[in-house]
Short mmCIF file of C-alpha atoms in Angstrom, two decimals:
data_model
loop_
_atom_site.label_atom_id
_atom_site.label_comp_id
_atom_site.label_asym_id
_atom_site.label_seq_id
_atom_site.Cartn_x
_atom_site.Cartn_y
_atom_site.Cartn_z
CA MET Y 1 10.65 -20.02 -34.86
CA PRO Y 2 10.04 -22.48 -31.27
CA LEU Y 3 11.42 -21.49 -28.17
CA VAL Y 4 15.54 -21.77 -27.76
CA VAL Y 5 17.39 -21.73 -24.69
CA VAL Y 6 21.37 -21.03 -25.10
CA ARG Y 7 22.94 -20.74 -22.35
CA LEU Y 8 25.27 -17.51 -21.14
CA GLN Y 9 28.92 -17.59 -20.46
CA PRO Y 10 29.91 -14.98 -17.90
CA LEU Y 11 28.16 -11.99 -18.56
CA VAL Y 12 30.90 -9.43 -18.40
CA SER Y 13 32.75 -12.02 -21.33
CA LEU Y 14 29.33 -11.31 -23.67
CA GLY Y 15 29.77 -7.20 -23.18
CA LEU Y 16 26.50 -7.94 -21.04
CA SER Y 17 27.45 -6.12 -17.21
CA SER Y 18 25.67 -3.29 -17.69
CA LEU Y 19 22.20 -5.18 -16.96
CA GLY Y 20 24.26 -5.53 -13.29
CA LEU Y 21 23.65 -9.78 -13.58
CA SER Y 22 26.53 -12.55 -12.56
CA SER Y 23 24.11 -14.93 -14.49
CA GLY Y 24 21.61 -15.87 -16.38
CA LEU Y 25 19.44 -17.42 -20.07
CA LEU Y 26 18.84 -15.85 -23.30
CA LEU Y 27 15.93 -16.55 -24.57
CA LEU Y 28 14.41 -16.59 -28.12
CA GLY Y 29 11.58 -16.82 -29.76
CA GLY Y 30 10.95 -15.44 -33.40
CA THR Y 31 12.96 -11.19 -33.46
CA HIS Y 32 12.56 -10.57 -30.41
CA GLN Y 33 15.40 -11.35 -27.81
CA ALA Y 34 15.71 -10.71 -22.98
CA VAL Y 35 17.71 -11.10 -20.53
CA VAL Y 36 16.25 -13.27 -17.24
CA ALA Y 37 17.04 -12.14 -13.81
CA ALA Y 38 20.30 -14.24 -12.00
CA ARG Y 39 18.96 -12.47 -8.45
CA GLU Y 40 15.09 -11.26 -7.67
CA PRO Y 41 14.97 -7.03 -7.22
CA ASP Y 42 15.57 -4.85 -4.15
CA ILE Y 43 12.91 -2.99 -3.30
CA ARG Y 44 12.84 0.10 -1.86
CA VAL Y 45 10.13 0.56 1.73
CA LEU Y 46 10.46 3.69 2.83
CA LEU Y 47 9.37 3.61 6.80
CA GLN Y 48 9.95 5.87 8.65
CA GLU Y 49 10.01 10.27 8.74
CA SER Y 50 11.16 11.61 12.21
CA GLU Y 51 12.79 14.35 14.05
CA GLN Y 52 14.46 11.53 16.62
CA ILE Y 53 15.04 7.59 14.64
CA SER Y 54 15.80 4.69 17.61
CA LEU Y 55 16.92 1.40 16.82
CA ARG Y 56 19.00 -2.30 18.36
CA ALA Y 57 20.05 -5.04 17.63
CA ASP Y 58 18.35 -8.46 19.02
CA ALA Y 59 19.67 -9.91 22.65
CA ASP Y 60 22.92 -9.70 21.43
CA ARG Y 61 23.79 -9.59 18.25
CA PRO Y 62 25.64 -7.03 17.39
CA PHE Y 63 24.35 -4.71 14.18
CA ARG Y 64 26.33 -2.79 11.91
CA LEU Y 65 26.56 0.82 11.29
CA THR Y 66 28.48 2.53 8.37
CA GLY Y 67 28.94 5.67 7.64
CA PRO Y 68 31.49 9.17 6.78
CA ASP Y 69 34.03 9.11 9.17
CA LEU Y 70 32.35 6.44 10.51
CA GLY Y 71 34.29 4.10 9.50
CA ARG Y 72 32.95 0.58 10.07
CA ILE Y 73 31.31 -0.02 14.00
CA ASP Y 74 29.17 -3.13 15.57
CA LEU Y 75 26.80 -1.52 17.98
CA THR Y 76 23.39 -2.64 19.80
CA ARG Y 77 22.05 0.26 20.67
CA LEU Y 78 21.13 3.74 18.16
CA GLN Y 79 19.72 6.40 18.51
CA ILE Y 80 20.06 10.11 16.25
CA GLU Y 81 18.66 12.73 16.73
CA LEU Y 82 17.78 16.17 14.22
CA SER Y 83 18.57 19.20 15.41
CA SER Y 84 20.14 22.41 15.63
CA GLY Y 85 21.14 21.85 11.72
CA GLY Y 86 23.75 18.86 12.36
CA LEU Y 87 22.46 14.88 13.07
CA SER Y 88 24.45 14.37 16.68
CA LEU Y 89 24.69 10.22 17.07
CA VAL Y 90 24.10 7.73 20.64
CA MET Y 91 25.76 4.93 20.17
CA GLU Y 92 26.08 1.87 22.16
CA GLU Y 93 29.21 -0.28 20.58
CA ALA Y 94 29.47 -3.87 21.29
CA GLY Y 95 31.29 -5.36 24.37
CA ALA Y 96 31.94 -2.10 25.72
CA PRO Y 97 29.54 -0.89 28.93
CA ALA Y 98 26.27 0.84 28.05
CA ASP Y 99 26.38 3.39 30.55
CA ARG Y 100 29.70 4.82 28.73
CA PRO Y 101 28.22 5.71 24.83
CA MET Y 102 29.96 7.05 22.19
CA ARG Y 103 28.61 10.41 20.43
CA ARG Y 104 29.25 11.57 17.58
CA ARG Y 105 27.68 15.06 14.81
CA LEU Y 106 27.76 14.64 11.20
CA PRO Y 107 26.35 17.45 8.43
CA THR Y 108 22.81 16.46 7.07
CA SER Y 109 24.69 15.81 4.57
CA ALA Y 110 25.68 12.25 6.06
CA GLN Y 111 24.36 9.42 4.47
CA LEU Y 112 24.35 5.94 6.93
CA ARG Y 113 23.99 2.42 6.00
CA LEU Y 114 22.88 -0.83 8.78
CA GLU Y 115 23.17 -4.27 8.50
CA THR Y 116 22.75 -7.67 10.83
CA ASP Y 117 23.71 -10.52 10.41
CA ASP Y 118 20.71 -11.47 12.53
CA PRO Y 119 17.81 -13.34 11.03
CA ARG Y 120 15.37 -11.74 14.21
CA GLY Y 121 16.64 -8.37 12.23
CA LEU Y 122 16.58 -5.06 13.48
CA TRP Y 123 14.96 -2.96 15.98
CA LEU Y 124 13.39 0.35 14.55
CA GLY Y 125 10.29 1.15 16.95
CA LYS Y 126 8.51 -1.50 17.71
CA ARG Y 127 9.13 -3.11 15.07
CA ARG Y 128 10.73 -5.73 13.58
CA TYR Y 129 13.04 -5.38 9.54
CA GLY Y 130 15.37 -7.38 7.64
CA GLY Y 131 17.72 -7.17 4.92
CA SER Y 132 19.32 -3.43 5.38
CA LEU Y 133 17.81 -0.09 6.20
CA ARG Y 134 19.58 3.50 4.57
CA LEU Y 135 19.46 6.69 7.06
CA LEU Y 136 18.94 10.29 5.25
CA VAL Y 137 17.76 13.93 5.74
CA HIS Y 138 14.99 14.04 3.48
CA LYS Y 139 12.71 17.75 3.46
CA GLY Y 140 13.51 18.07 6.75
CA ARG Y 141 12.59 14.95 8.54
CA ILE Y 142 14.60 11.76 8.89
CA ALA Y 143 14.26 9.32 6.70
CA VAL Y 144 14.06 5.20 7.34
CA VAL Y 145 14.84 3.45 4.02
CA ASN Y 146 14.60 -0.84 4.20
CA HIS Y 147 16.25 -2.46 1.33
CA LEU Y 148 15.53 -5.94 0.80
CA GLY Y 149 14.50 -7.98 -1.72
CA ILE Y 150 11.33 -8.87 -3.51
CA GLU Y 151 10.39 -12.11 -1.72
CA ASP Y 152 11.45 -11.54 1.23
CA TYR Y 153 9.41 -7.72 1.78
CA LEU Y 154 6.37 -9.55 0.47
CA PRO Y 155 5.28 -11.98 3.35
CA SER Y 156 5.16 -9.09 5.51
CA VAL Y 157 2.74 -7.56 3.24
CA VAL Y 158 0.55 -10.52 2.70
CA GLY Y 159 0.49 -11.25 6.22
CA SER Y 160 -0.56 -7.84 6.90
CA GLU Y 161 -3.39 -7.01 4.00
CA MET Y 162 -4.95 -10.24 5.07
CA PRO Y 163 -5.37 -12.21 7.46
CA GLN Y 164 -2.89 -15.30 7.85
CA GLU Y 165 -5.76 -17.61 8.48
CA TRP Y 166 -8.00 -17.65 5.70
CA PRO Y 167 -7.65 -20.43 2.01
CA MET Y 168 -4.05 -19.93 0.49
CA ALA Y 169 -5.95 -19.77 -1.91
CA ALA Y 170 -6.71 -15.98 -1.37
CA LEU Y 171 -3.14 -15.69 -0.25
CA GLN Y 172 -1.73 -16.77 -2.85
CA ALA Y 173 -3.70 -14.00 -4.68
CA GLN Y 174 -2.41 -11.29 -2.24
CA ALA Y 175 0.56 -11.91 -3.16
CA VAL Y 176 0.73 -11.59 -6.18
CA ALA Y 177 -1.61 -8.45 -6.63
CA ALA Y 178 1.37 -7.40 -3.99
CA ARG Y 179 4.78 -8.64 -6.10
CA THR Y 180 2.67 -6.71 -9.72
CA TYR Y 181 2.18 -2.96 -7.60
CA ALA Y 182 5.45 -3.53 -5.88
CA LEU Y 183 7.14 -3.88 -8.95
CA ARG Y 184 5.75 -1.69 -10.78
CA GLN Y 185 6.39 1.32 -8.85
CA ARG Y 186 9.95 0.88 -8.35
CA GLY Y 187 12.10 3.45 -9.31
CA ARG Y 188 9.25 6.11 -9.85
CA ALA Y 189 10.72 8.26 -6.66
CA GLY Y 190 14.16 8.86 -5.53
CA LEU Y 191 14.31 8.12 -2.44
CA PHE Y 192 11.36 4.94 -2.07
CA ASP Y 193 9.65 2.28 -4.07
CA VAL Y 194 7.25 2.05 -1.83
CA GLN Y 195 5.75 3.46 1.48
CA ALA Y 196 5.40 1.23 4.27
CA THR Y 197 1.49 2.49 5.06
CA VAL Y 198 -2.24 2.54 3.16
CA ALA Y 199 -0.30 4.92 1.37
CA SER Y 200 0.57 1.39 -1.40
CA GLN Y 201 0.73 -0.60 0.97
CA VAL Y 202 0.95 -2.10 4.24
CA TYR Y 203 4.22 -3.23 5.75
CA ARG Y 204 4.50 -3.82 9.68
CA GLY Y 205 8.21 -6.20 8.68
CA LEU Y 206 8.89 -9.28 10.60
CA GLU Y 207 6.21 -9.29 13.26
CA SER Y 208 4.02 -10.20 10.14
CA GLN Y 209 5.88 -12.60 8.75
CA THR Y 210 4.54 -16.51 9.05
CA PRO Y 211 5.08 -19.57 7.71
CA ARG Y 212 1.60 -19.01 6.10
CA THR Y 213 2.12 -16.51 4.49
CA LEU Y 214 5.56 -16.82 3.16
CA GLU Y 215 4.57 -20.37 1.58
CA ALA Y 216 1.49 -18.57 -0.27
CA VAL Y 217 4.75 -16.45 -1.49
CA GLN Y 218 7.16 -19.05 -2.13
CA SER Y 219 3.95 -20.50 -4.06
CA THR Y 220 3.83 -18.24 -5.74
CA ARG Y 221 7.53 -16.81 -6.77
CA SER Y 222 7.64 -14.54 -9.75
CA LEU Y 223 4.58 -14.26 -10.12
CA VAL Y 224 2.89 -10.34 -11.96
CA LEU Y 225 0.02 -9.55 -13.20
CA VAL Y 226 0.32 -8.73 -17.48
CA HIS Y 227 -1.94 -7.22 -19.91
CA ALA Y 228 -0.82 -5.88 -22.99
CA GLY Y 229 2.71 -6.84 -22.18
CA GLN Y 230 3.32 -4.73 -19.04
CA LEU Y 231 2.40 -5.19 -15.65
CA ILE Y 232 -0.66 -3.52 -14.58
CA ASN Y 233 -1.72 -1.09 -11.16
CA ALA Y 234 -2.80 -3.99 -9.17
CA VAL Y 235 -5.39 -1.86 -6.75
CA PHE Y 236 -7.41 -3.97 -4.44
CA HIS Y 237 -9.60 -3.14 -1.49
CA SER Y 238 -11.11 -4.82 1.48
CA SER Y 239 -14.79 -5.32 0.47
CA SER Y 240 -16.59 -4.06 -2.91
CA GLY Y 241 -19.78 -4.15 -1.15
CA GLY Y 242 -21.76 -7.22 -4.63
CA ALA Y 243 -19.90 -5.50 -7.08
CA THR Y 244 -16.06 -3.64 -7.81
CA GLU Y 245 -15.63 -0.22 -9.66
CA ALA Y 246 -14.79 0.57 -13.30
CA SER Y 247 -11.66 2.13 -13.06
CA GLY Y 248 -13.15 4.88 -15.04
CA GLU Y 249 -15.56 5.69 -12.88
CA VAL Y 250 -13.84 6.01 -9.79
CA TRP Y 251 -11.32 7.60 -11.25
CA ARG Y 252 -10.03 9.67 -14.26
CA SER Y 253 -9.10 7.13 -17.32
CA GLN Y 254 -10.93 3.44 -17.77
CA LEU Y 255 -8.30 0.48 -18.11
CA PRO Y 256 -9.68 -2.16 -19.81
CA TYR Y 257 -8.11 -5.00 -17.43
CA LEU Y 258 -10.21 -2.60 -14.51
CA VAL Y 259 -13.88 -3.67 -15.10
CA SER Y 260 -17.57 -4.22 -12.57
CA VAL Y 261 -17.53 -7.38 -12.23
CA PRO Y 262 -19.64 -9.43 -9.46
CA ASP Y 263 -18.36 -9.83 -6.02
CA HIS Y 264 -18.49 -12.48 -3.54
CA ASP Y 265 -17.94 -10.50 0.02
CA GLN Y 266 -21.18 -11.23 2.17
CA GLN Y 267 -19.42 -12.54 4.86
CA SER Y 268 -18.14 -9.50 5.39
CA PRO Y 269 -18.43 -7.48 8.01
CA VAL Y 270 -18.70 -4.08 6.07
CA HIS Y 271 -20.76 -5.46 2.89
CA ARG Y 272 -23.56 -3.70 5.05
CA TRP Y 273 -23.45 -1.08 7.18
CA GLU Y 274 -25.32 2.18 8.17
CA THR Y 275 -23.39 5.59 11.02
CA ARG Y 276 -24.70 8.21 12.12
CA PHE Y 277 -24.23 12.36 12.03
CA ASP Y 278 -25.27 14.54 14.28
CA ALA Y 279 -25.37 18.53 13.52
CA ASP Y 280 -22.56 19.64 15.67
CA GLN Y 281 -20.50 17.05 13.20
CA LEU Y 282 -21.90 18.08 10.08
CA ARG Y 283 -21.09 21.76 11.03
CA ARG Y 284 -17.82 20.42 11.07
CA ALA Y 285 -17.02 18.47 8.10
CA PHE Y 286 -18.61 21.53 5.84
CA ARG Y 287 -17.95 24.87 7.30
CA GLU Y 288 -18.08 26.16 4.01
CA THR Y 289 -22.15 25.29 3.95
CA GLY Y 290 -22.05 25.95 8.63
CA GLY Y 291 -23.29 22.48 8.31
CA VAL Y 292 -26.37 20.59 5.99
CA GLU Y 293 -30.26 20.86 5.44
CA ARG Y 294 -29.76 18.73 1.94
CA LEU Y 295 -28.06 16.66 -0.52
CA GLU Y 296 -28.30 15.63 -3.62
CA VAL Y 297 -26.61 13.16 -5.38
CA LEU Y 298 -26.03 14.86 -9.61
CA GLU Y 299 -23.57 11.67 -10.42
CA SER Y 300 -23.22 7.62 -9.84
CA SER Y 301 -21.60 5.08 -10.57
CA THR Y 302 -23.84 1.81 -12.71
CA THR Y 303 -22.54 0.78 -9.12
CA GLY Y 304 -24.98 2.24 -7.37
CA ARG Y 305 -21.16 4.58 -5.25
CA VAL Y 306 -22.28 8.39 -5.46
CA ARG Y 307 -19.75 10.31 -7.50
CA ALA Y 308 -20.78 13.59 -6.86
CA LEU Y 309 -23.04 15.52 -5.51
CA ARG Y 310 -23.96 19.11 -4.05
CA VAL Y 311 -23.98 19.87 -0.36
CA ARG Y 312 -26.32 23.13 0.27
CA GLY Y 313 -26.11 24.30 3.86
CA PRO Y 314 -27.50 28.30 6.00
CA VAL Y 315 -24.79 29.84 3.99
CA GLY Y 316 -24.05 27.89 1.55
CA VAL Y 317 -23.77 25.03 -1.80
CA LEU Y 318 -20.79 22.75 -2.48
CA ARG Y 319 -20.15 21.10 -4.08
CA ILE Y 320 -17.60 18.14 -3.77
CA SER Y 321 -16.77 13.89 -5.42
CA GLY Y 322 -18.29 11.02 -2.87
CA SER Y 323 -14.53 10.69 -2.20
CA GLU Y 324 -14.87 14.53 -0.26
CA LEU Y 325 -17.35 13.40 1.01
CA ARG Y 326 -16.13 9.94 1.77
CA GLN Y 327 -12.65 11.69 3.49
CA ARG Y 328 -14.94 14.67 4.89
CA LEU Y 329 -17.60 11.65 6.91
CA GLY Y 330 -14.69 9.39 7.45
CA LEU Y 331 -17.48 6.61 5.01
CA LYS Y 332 -16.42 2.89 4.76
CA SER Y 333 -17.07 3.68 0.46
CA THR Y 334 -19.02 5.41 -1.64
CA MET Y 335 -22.00 3.34 -2.34
CA VAL Y 336 -24.33 4.56 0.23
CA GLU Y 337 -27.56 6.50 0.86
CA PHE Y 338 -28.68 8.88 2.31
CA ASN Y 339 -31.54 9.19 5.47
CA TRP Y 340 -32.64 12.36 7.65
CA LEU Y 341 -33.79 11.47 11.12
CA ALA Y 342 -35.49 13.52 12.84
CA ALA Y 343 -33.01 14.62 16.70
CA GLY Y 344 -32.88 12.43 18.52
CA GLU Y 345 -34.88 9.34 16.40
CA GLY Y 346 -32.52 5.94 17.10
CA GLU Y 347 -30.54 4.96 20.27
CA GLY Y 348 -27.08 5.52 20.67
CA GLU Y 349 -24.98 9.09 20.32
CA PRO Y 350 -23.86 9.64 16.31
CA SER Y 351 -20.67 8.42 15.50
CA PRO Y 352 -18.75 9.21 12.44
CA SER Y 353 -17.39 5.66 10.66
CA THR Y 354 -14.43 4.38 11.48
CA PRO Y 355 -12.70 0.98 9.48
CA PRO Y 356 -12.36 -2.77 10.76
CA SER Y 357 -9.16 -3.15 12.16
CA GLN Y 358 -9.22 -6.37 10.21
CA LEU Y 359 -7.92 -5.00 6.88
CA SER Y 360 -6.57 -2.73 5.62
CA SER Y 361 -7.78 -1.13 2.71
CA ARG Y 362 -4.39 0.88 -0.03
CA TRP Y 363 -6.39 3.84 -0.24
CA VAL Y 364 -7.87 5.64 2.71
CA GLY Y 365 -8.42 9.22 2.32
CA PHE Y 366 -6.50 10.17 -0.49
CA LEU Y 367 -7.60 9.93 -3.81
CA VAL Y 368 -5.34 8.00 -6.09
CA ASP Y 369 -3.46 7.72 -9.60
CA PRO Y 370 -5.02 5.03 -11.30
CA ASP Y 371 -2.10 4.96 -13.64
CA GLY Y 372 0.22 3.27 -10.78
CA ASP Y 373 1.40 7.08 -8.90
CA GLY Y 374 0.18 6.65 -6.16
CA ILE Y 375 -1.64 9.63 -4.08
CA SER Y 376 -2.11 12.36 -6.62
CA GLU Y 377 -3.35 14.92 -3.87
CA GLN Y 378 -4.41 15.20 -0.11
CA LEU Y 379 -7.39 17.55 0.29
CA SER Y 380 -7.49 20.29 1.96
CA PRO Y 381 -9.04 20.92 5.09
CA PRO Y 382 -12.19 23.56 5.14
CA PRO Y 383 -12.11 27.09 7.08
CA PRO Y 384 -12.48 27.75 9.93
CA LEU Y 385 -16.97 27.73 10.85
CA PRO Y 386 -18.04 31.80 10.79
CA GLN Y 387 -18.09 32.79 14.33
CA GLN Y 388 -22.32 33.51 14.48
CA LEU Y 389 -23.28 30.27 13.55
CA ARG Y 390 -20.81 29.03 16.50
CA LEU Y 391 -23.74 30.76 19.09
CA ARG Y 392 -26.55 28.06 17.42
CA ARG Y 393 -27.88 26.04 18.90
CA ARG Y 394 -31.49 24.51 17.92
CA PRO Y 395 -32.55 21.25 17.59
CA GLN Y 396 -32.05 19.06 13.89
CA PRO Y 397 -32.53 16.17 12.01
CA VAL Y 398 -29.75 13.39 12.06
CA LEU Y 399 -28.12 12.16 8.96
CA GLU Y 400 -28.88 8.95 8.27
CA VAL Y 401 -25.53 7.17 6.08
CA ARG Y 402 -26.48 3.21 4.70
CA GLY Y 403 -23.15 2.02 2.64
CA ARG Y 404 -22.26 -1.02 1.41
CA GLY Y 405 -18.21 -2.63 1.20
CA TYR Y 406 -15.64 -0.82 2.33
CA GLY Y 407 -12.52 0.93 -0.87
CA HIS Y 408 -13.15 2.55 -2.77
CA GLY Y 409 -13.52 -0.91 -5.04
CA VAL Y 410 -11.73 -0.86 -8.04
CA GLY Y 411 -9.65 -4.05 -8.89
CA MET Y 412 -9.28 -7.40 -5.84
CA SER Y 413 -11.62 -7.41 -3.44
CA GLN Y 414 -9.81 -9.15 -0.01
CA TRP Y 415 -13.33 -10.80 1.55
CA GLY Y 416 -14.18 -11.92 -2.29
CA ALA Y 417 -10.85 -13.24 -2.84
CA ARG Y 418 -11.58 -15.00 -0.40
CA ALA Y 419 -15.13 -16.64 -0.59
CA LEU Y 420 -13.77 -17.11 -4.29
CA ALA Y 421 -11.43 -19.54 -2.59
CA GLU Y 422 -13.38 -21.28 0.43
CA GLN Y 423 -15.66 -22.47 -2.78
CA GLY Y 424 -12.74 -23.31 -4.15
CA ALA Y 425 -11.22 -21.71 -6.95
CA GLU Y 426 -7.07 -21.10 -7.19
CA PHE Y 427 -5.14 -17.91 -6.75
CA ARG Y 428 -4.56 -17.70 -10.74
CA GLN Y 429 -8.62 -17.66 -10.98
CA ILE Y 430 -9.88 -15.26 -8.33
CA LEU Y 431 -6.97 -13.15 -10.08
CA GLN Y 432 -8.39 -13.06 -13.17
CA HIS Y 433 -11.83 -12.84 -12.16
CA TYR Y 434 -12.27 -9.53 -10.63
CA TYR Y 435 -8.20 -8.48 -13.17
CA GLN Y 436 -10.47 -8.61 -16.76
CA GLY Y 437 -7.76 -10.13 -19.61
CA VAL Y 438 -4.54 -10.56 -17.84
CA GLU Y 439 -1.48 -12.73 -17.60
CA ILE Y 440 -0.10 -14.60 -14.64
CA ARG Y 441 3.81 -15.08 -16.24
CA PRO Y 442 7.28 -14.96 -14.14
CA PHE Y 443 8.36 -10.76 -14.48
CA ARG Y 444 10.36 -10.39 -16.54
CA PRO Y 445 13.34 -7.38 -15.47
CA SER Y 446 13.11 -5.25 -19.00
CA TYR Y 447 9.43 -4.40 -19.67
CA ASP Y 448 9.33 -5.16 -22.90
CA PRO Y 449 5.78 -6.33 -24.08
CA ALA Y 450 7.34 -9.21 -26.58
CA VAL Y 451 9.32 -10.77 -23.25
CA ALA Y 452 5.37 -10.77 -20.51
CA ARG Y 453 4.34 -12.75 -24.05
CA LEU Y 454 7.30 -15.36 -23.68
CA PRO Y 455 5.41 -19.20 -22.45
CA GLN Y 456 7.66 -19.83 -19.21
CA LEU Y 457 6.63 -20.55 -16.74
CA GLU Y 458 9.74 -20.75 -13.78
CA PRO Y 459 10.36 -18.50 -11.84
CA ALA Y 460 12.60 -15.70 -13.39
CA TRP Y 461 15.16 -16.14 -10.22
CA ARG Y 462 15.92 -18.82 -8.39
CA GLY Y 463 16.51 -18.66 -4.46
#
């Protein structure tokens, strides 16, 4: 049966108001049908959690504050502090003298909403954000959650995760991957969908939005990555070191689209790297064993990443995963080799590796759930160093670590995407190289597998 497109009348009259849509299309194909969203989905981004929040308008355009016992107030500045079991507000009203602020006290159950019509956004600390902000107390701190449309959120993510001067095809690939990840996370937590940090994907507000990142988002509007009718877990990383990793080699399950593929990240500044650790640094990193005398790799992936190893020290033996080794030593990746140098061999002081400032890897320092649930756990700090070992001072060899790549190595390599784009690949080719067997389709809100397979290439929502 061919695809039939039927224009709907107002949805309330058709009994579809429960879907939250004001207008739309009904798509009929075979036995399947679905409603296409008439407006883009919203995303809730956790920006900050602290005991004190400072917000202000940009120049002379006030913002609106709405809350219990406040009604609606136009403000130019707002300071909120959590103290003595309540919220203390200091507000500068629009048109009122700045030296005569209004003060209010609210219970911790109060929820506040801030909105502005200013395209320059609202200042939170040193960054500006569009959309609206919601403030509420969460786990003993004031949480600031940014509510905005997914297409307004993405230009900042692309500019935060990838240099905006990179080829457009690479930026477009980043936009589709970021959109897929964010939409897959919607509704999974009560307060927010994603965080603004590497715990999800980096979002720095309007400062990271540029004409080129806007173009990357607008030219891929509503497109997402789908496998077997479901949004994929679109993880990405900075640089793989020559070959991406299969998800099952790093995490607990092997996803069919996250398999190892050749990478093209040779231009990456972290394609090859090395770092050194002296005895004191190793004792601090491995307090349970009193330092490191020997490292034995027990399991490696097919690409050479360390999966498990045994650490032998003066006072004990410890088995850890490659991810834990990476966190303890601050390594860029787990694709590493070890070499012992005599004390004093090699110039310069040993120092732990530091991540490159140009790119951010989504999962630095965390163990990740490859099924898309975000952080599965954070590693606990090791126990205190035994007193007798603090008193020992004797020359010991230096551990040299030579590695490749930066990040977990699963999914799209950002430096590889850049190289493919420079070779003439367009964003669909880049994405289908790193995410094997996926389809690139407009997003559908029902998550119905049949909907994801519908052969419609127009955006799922309009601007």
